[in-house]
Coordinates of N, CA and C in Angstrom, one line a residue:
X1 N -0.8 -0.9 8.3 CA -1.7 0.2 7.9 C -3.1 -0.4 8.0
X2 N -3.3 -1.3 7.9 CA -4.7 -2.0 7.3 C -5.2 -2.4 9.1
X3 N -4.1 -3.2 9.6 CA -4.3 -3.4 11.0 C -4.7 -2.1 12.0
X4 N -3.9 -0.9 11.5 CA -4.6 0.4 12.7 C -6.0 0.5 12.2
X5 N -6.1 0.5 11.1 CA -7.5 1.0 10.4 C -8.7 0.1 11.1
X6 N -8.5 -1.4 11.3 CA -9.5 -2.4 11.2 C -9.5 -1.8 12.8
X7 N -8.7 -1.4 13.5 CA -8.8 -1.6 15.1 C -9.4 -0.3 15.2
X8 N -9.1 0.8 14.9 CA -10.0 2.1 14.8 C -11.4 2.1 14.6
X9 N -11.7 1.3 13.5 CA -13.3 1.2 13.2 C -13.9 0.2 14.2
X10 N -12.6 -1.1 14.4 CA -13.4 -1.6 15.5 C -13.9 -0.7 16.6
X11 N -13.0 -0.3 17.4 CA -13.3 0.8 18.1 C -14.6 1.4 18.3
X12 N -14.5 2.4 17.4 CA -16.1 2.9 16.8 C -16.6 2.4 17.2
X13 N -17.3 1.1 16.1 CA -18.1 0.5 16.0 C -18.6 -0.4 17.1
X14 N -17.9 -0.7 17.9 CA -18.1 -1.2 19.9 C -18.4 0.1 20.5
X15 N -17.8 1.2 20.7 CA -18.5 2.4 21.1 C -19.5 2.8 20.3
X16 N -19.9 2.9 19.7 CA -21.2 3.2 18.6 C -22.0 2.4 19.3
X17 N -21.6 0.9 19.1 CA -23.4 -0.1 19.7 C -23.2 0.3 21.2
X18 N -22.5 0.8 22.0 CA -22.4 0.4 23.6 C -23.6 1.7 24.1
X19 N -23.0 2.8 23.2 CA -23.5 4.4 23.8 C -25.2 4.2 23.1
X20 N -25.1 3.2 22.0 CA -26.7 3.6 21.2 C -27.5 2.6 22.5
X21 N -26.5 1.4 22.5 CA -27.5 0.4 24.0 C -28.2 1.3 25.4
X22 N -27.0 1.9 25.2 CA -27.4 2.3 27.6 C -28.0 4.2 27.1
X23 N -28.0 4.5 25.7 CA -28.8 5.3 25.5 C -30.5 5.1 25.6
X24 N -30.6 3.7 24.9 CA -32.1 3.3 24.4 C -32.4 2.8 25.8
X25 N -31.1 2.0 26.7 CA -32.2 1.3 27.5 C -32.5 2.8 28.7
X26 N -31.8 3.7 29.1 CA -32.2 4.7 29.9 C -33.3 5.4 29.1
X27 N -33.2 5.3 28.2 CA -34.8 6.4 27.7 C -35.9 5.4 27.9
X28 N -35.4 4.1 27.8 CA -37.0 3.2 28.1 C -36.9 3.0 29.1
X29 N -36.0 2.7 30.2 CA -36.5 2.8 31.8 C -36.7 4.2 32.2
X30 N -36.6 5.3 32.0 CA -36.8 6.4 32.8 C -38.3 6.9 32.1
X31 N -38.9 6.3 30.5 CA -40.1 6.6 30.6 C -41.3 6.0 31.2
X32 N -42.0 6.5 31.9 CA -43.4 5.9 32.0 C -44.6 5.2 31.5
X33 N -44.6 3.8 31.5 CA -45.1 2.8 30.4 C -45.2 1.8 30.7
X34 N -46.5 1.0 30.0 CA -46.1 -0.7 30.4 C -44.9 -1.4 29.9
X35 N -45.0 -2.4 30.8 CA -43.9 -3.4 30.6 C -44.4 -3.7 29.0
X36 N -45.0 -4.0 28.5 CA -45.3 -4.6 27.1 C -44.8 -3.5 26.0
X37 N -45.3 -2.0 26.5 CA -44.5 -0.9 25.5 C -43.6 -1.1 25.6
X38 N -42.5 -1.3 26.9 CA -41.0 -0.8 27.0 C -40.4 -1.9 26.4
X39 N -41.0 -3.7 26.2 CA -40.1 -4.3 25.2 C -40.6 -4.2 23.7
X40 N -41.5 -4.0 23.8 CA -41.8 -3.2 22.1 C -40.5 -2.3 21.6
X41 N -40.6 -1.0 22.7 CA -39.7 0.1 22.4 C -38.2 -0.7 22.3
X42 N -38.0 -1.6 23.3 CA -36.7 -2.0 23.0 C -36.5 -3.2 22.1
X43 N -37.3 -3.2 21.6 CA -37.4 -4.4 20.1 C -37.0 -3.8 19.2
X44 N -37.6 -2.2 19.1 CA -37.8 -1.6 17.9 C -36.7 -1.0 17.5
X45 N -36.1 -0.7 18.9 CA -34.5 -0.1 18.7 C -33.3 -0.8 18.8
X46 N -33.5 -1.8 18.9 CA -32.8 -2.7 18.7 C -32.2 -3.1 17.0
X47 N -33.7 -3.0 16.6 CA -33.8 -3.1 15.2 C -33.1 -2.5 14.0
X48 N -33.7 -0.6 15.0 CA -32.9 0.3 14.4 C -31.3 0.3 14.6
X49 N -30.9 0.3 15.6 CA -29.5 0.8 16.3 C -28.7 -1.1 15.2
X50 N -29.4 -1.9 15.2 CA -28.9 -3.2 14.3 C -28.4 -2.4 13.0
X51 N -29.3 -2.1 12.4 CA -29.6 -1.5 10.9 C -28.5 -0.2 11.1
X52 N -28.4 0.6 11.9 CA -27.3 1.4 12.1 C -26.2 1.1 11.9
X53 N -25.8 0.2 12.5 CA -24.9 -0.7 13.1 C -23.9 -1.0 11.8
X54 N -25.0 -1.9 11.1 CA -24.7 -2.7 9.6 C -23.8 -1.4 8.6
X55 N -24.9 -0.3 8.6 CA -25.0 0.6 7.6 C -23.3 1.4 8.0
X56 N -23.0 1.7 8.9 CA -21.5 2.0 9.7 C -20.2 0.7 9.0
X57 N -20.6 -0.5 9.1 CA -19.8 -1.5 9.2 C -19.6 -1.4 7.7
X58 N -20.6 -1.3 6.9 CA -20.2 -1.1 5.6 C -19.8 0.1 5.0
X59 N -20.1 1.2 5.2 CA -19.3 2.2 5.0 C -17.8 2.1 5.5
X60 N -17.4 1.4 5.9 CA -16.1 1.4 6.6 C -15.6 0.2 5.7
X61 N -16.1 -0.5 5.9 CA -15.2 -1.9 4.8 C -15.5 -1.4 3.3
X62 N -16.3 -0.5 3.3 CA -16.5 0.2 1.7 C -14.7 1.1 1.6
X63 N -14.6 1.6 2.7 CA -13.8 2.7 2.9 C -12.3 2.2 2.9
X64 N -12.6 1.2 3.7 CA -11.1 0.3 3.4 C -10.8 -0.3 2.4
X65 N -11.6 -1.1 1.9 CA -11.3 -1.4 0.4 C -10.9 -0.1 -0.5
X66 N -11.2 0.9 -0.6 CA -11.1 2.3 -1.5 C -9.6 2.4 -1.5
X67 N -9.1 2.4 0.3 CA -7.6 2.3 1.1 C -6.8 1.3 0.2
X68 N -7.6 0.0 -0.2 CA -6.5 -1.1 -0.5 C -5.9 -1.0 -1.6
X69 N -7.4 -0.4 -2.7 CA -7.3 -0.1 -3.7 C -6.2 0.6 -4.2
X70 N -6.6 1.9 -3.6 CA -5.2 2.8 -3.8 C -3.7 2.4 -3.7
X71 N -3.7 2.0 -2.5 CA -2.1 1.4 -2.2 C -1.8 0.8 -3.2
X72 N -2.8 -0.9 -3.9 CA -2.2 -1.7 -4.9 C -2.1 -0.6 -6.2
X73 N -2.6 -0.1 -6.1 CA -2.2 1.0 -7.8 C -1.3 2.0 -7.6
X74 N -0.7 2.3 -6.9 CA 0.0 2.9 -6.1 C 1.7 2.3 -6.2
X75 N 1.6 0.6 -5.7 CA 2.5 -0.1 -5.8 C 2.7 -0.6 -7.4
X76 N 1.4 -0.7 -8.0 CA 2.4 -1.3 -9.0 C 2.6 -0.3 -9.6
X77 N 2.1 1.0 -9.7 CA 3.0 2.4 -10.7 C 4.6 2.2 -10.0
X78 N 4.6 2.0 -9.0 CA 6.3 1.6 -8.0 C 6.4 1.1 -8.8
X79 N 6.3 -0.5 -9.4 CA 7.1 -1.3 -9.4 C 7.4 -1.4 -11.2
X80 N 6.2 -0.6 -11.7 CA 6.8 0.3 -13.7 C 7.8 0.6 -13.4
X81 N 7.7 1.7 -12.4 CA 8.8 2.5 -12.3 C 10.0 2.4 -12.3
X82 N 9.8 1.7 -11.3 CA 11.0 0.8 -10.9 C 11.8 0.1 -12.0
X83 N 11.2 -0.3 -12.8 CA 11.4 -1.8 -13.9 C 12.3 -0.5 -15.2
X84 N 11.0 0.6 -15.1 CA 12.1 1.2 -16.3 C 13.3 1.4 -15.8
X85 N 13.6 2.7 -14.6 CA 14.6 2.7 -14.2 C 15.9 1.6 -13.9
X86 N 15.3 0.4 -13.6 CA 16.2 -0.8 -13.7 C 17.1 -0.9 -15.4
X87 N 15.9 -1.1 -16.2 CA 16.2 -1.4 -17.5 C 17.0 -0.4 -18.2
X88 N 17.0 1.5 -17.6 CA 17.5 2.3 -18.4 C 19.2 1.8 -18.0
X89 N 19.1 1.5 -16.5 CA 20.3 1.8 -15.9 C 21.4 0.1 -16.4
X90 N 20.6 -0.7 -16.4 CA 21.7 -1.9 -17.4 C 21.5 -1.8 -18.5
X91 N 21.1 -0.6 -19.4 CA 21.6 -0.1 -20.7 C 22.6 0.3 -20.6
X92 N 22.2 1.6 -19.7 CA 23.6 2.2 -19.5 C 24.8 1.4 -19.3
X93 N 24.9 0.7 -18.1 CA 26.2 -0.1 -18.1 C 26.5 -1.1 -19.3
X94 N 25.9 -1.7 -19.6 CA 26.0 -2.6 -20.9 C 26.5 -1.7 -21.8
X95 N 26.4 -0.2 -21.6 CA 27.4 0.4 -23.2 C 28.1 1.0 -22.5
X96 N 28.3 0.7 -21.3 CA 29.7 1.5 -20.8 C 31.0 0.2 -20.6
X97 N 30.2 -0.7 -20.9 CA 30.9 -2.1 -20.8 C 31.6 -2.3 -22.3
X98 N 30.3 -2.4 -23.2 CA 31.2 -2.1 -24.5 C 32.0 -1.0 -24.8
X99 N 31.7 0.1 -24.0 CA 32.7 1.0 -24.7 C 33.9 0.9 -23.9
X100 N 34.2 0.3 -22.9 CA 35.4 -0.4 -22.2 C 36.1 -1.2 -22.6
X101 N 35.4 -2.1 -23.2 CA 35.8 -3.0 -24.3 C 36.3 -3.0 -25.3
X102 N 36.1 -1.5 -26.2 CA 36.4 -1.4 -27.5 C 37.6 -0.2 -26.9
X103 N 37.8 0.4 -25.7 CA 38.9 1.1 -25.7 C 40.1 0.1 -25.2
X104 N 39.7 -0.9 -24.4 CA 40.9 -1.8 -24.0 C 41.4 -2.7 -25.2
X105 N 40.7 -3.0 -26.7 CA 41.1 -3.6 -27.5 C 41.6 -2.2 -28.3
X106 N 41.3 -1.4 -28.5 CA 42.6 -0.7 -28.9 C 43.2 0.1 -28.6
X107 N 43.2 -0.4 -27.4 CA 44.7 0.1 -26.8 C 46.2 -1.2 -26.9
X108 N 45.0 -2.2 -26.6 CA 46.0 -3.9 -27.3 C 46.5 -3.5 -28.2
X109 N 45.8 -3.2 -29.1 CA 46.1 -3.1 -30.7 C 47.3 -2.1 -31.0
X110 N 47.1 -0.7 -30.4 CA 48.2 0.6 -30.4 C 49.6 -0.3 -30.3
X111 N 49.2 -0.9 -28.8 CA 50.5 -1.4 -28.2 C 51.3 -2.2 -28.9
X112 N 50.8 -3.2 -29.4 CA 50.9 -4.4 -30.3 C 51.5 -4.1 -31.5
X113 N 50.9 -2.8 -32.0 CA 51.7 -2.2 -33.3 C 52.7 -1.6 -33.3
X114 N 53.1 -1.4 -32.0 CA 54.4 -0.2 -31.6 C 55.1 -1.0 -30.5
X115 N 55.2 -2.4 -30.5 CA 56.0 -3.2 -29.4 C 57.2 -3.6 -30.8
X116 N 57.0 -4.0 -32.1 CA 58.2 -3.8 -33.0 C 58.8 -3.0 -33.7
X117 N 58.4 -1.5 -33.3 CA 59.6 -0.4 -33.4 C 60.1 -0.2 -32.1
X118 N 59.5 -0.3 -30.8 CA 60.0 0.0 -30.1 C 61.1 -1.4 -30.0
X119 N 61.2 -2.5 -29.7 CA 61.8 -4.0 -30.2 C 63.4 -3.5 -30.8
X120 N 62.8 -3.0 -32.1 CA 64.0 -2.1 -33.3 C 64.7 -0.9 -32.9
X121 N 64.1 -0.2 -32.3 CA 64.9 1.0 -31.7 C 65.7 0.6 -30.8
X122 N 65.3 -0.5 -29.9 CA 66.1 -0.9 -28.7 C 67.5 -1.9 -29.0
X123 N 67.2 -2.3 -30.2 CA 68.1 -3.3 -30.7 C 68.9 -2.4 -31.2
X124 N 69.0 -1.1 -31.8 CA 69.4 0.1 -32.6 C 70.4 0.8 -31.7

């Protein structure tokens, strides 16, 4: 996730500086001007289209962090959840364990009390 996102904005962000470059440098070769304006002009937009640039890069790593953010609170409400669900469910078996327990001991016990009439009947 994190990997499409950073390659997306790269993206952008290389098309963003390439089209603001051969934008600025065709408006300063096709105007008419000294050479000393036209690297002024392209000093100054350079400057700007920089400051552009920055102001993009951080809105986007602002934006991805917001992304990380979420996921990690996201995951660990998963992983409560998860923990109760775990915990209800080896309740449950833990008293389905004792109550297995307490039916197989008396059923020992039934047996055990009725193996010496049955013993006496048979001898009978």
């Amino acid at each position: 996730m994190g990997n499409d996102s950073g390659g997306e904005v790269g993206a952008f962000f290389a098309g963003f500086l390439v089209g603001g470059l051969v934008g600025a440098a065709a408006a300063l070769l096709l105007a008419p001007q000294s050479g000393e304006e036209t690297r002024e002009q392209i000093r100054l937009r350079g400057v700007e289209l920089r400051g552009k640039a920055e102001d993009t890069l951080a809105d986007a790593r602002a934006k991805a962090e917001a992304v990380a953010a979420d996921v990690k609170r996201r995951a660990e409400e998963l992983q409560i959840q998860s923990k109760v669900i775990l915990e209800e469910g080896q309740k449950q078996i833990a008293e389905a364990v004792e109550e297995t327990k307490k039916a197989a001991a008396a059923a020992v016990s039934k047996k055990e009390e009725e193996a010496p009439k049955a013993k006496a009947k048979a001898k009978a």
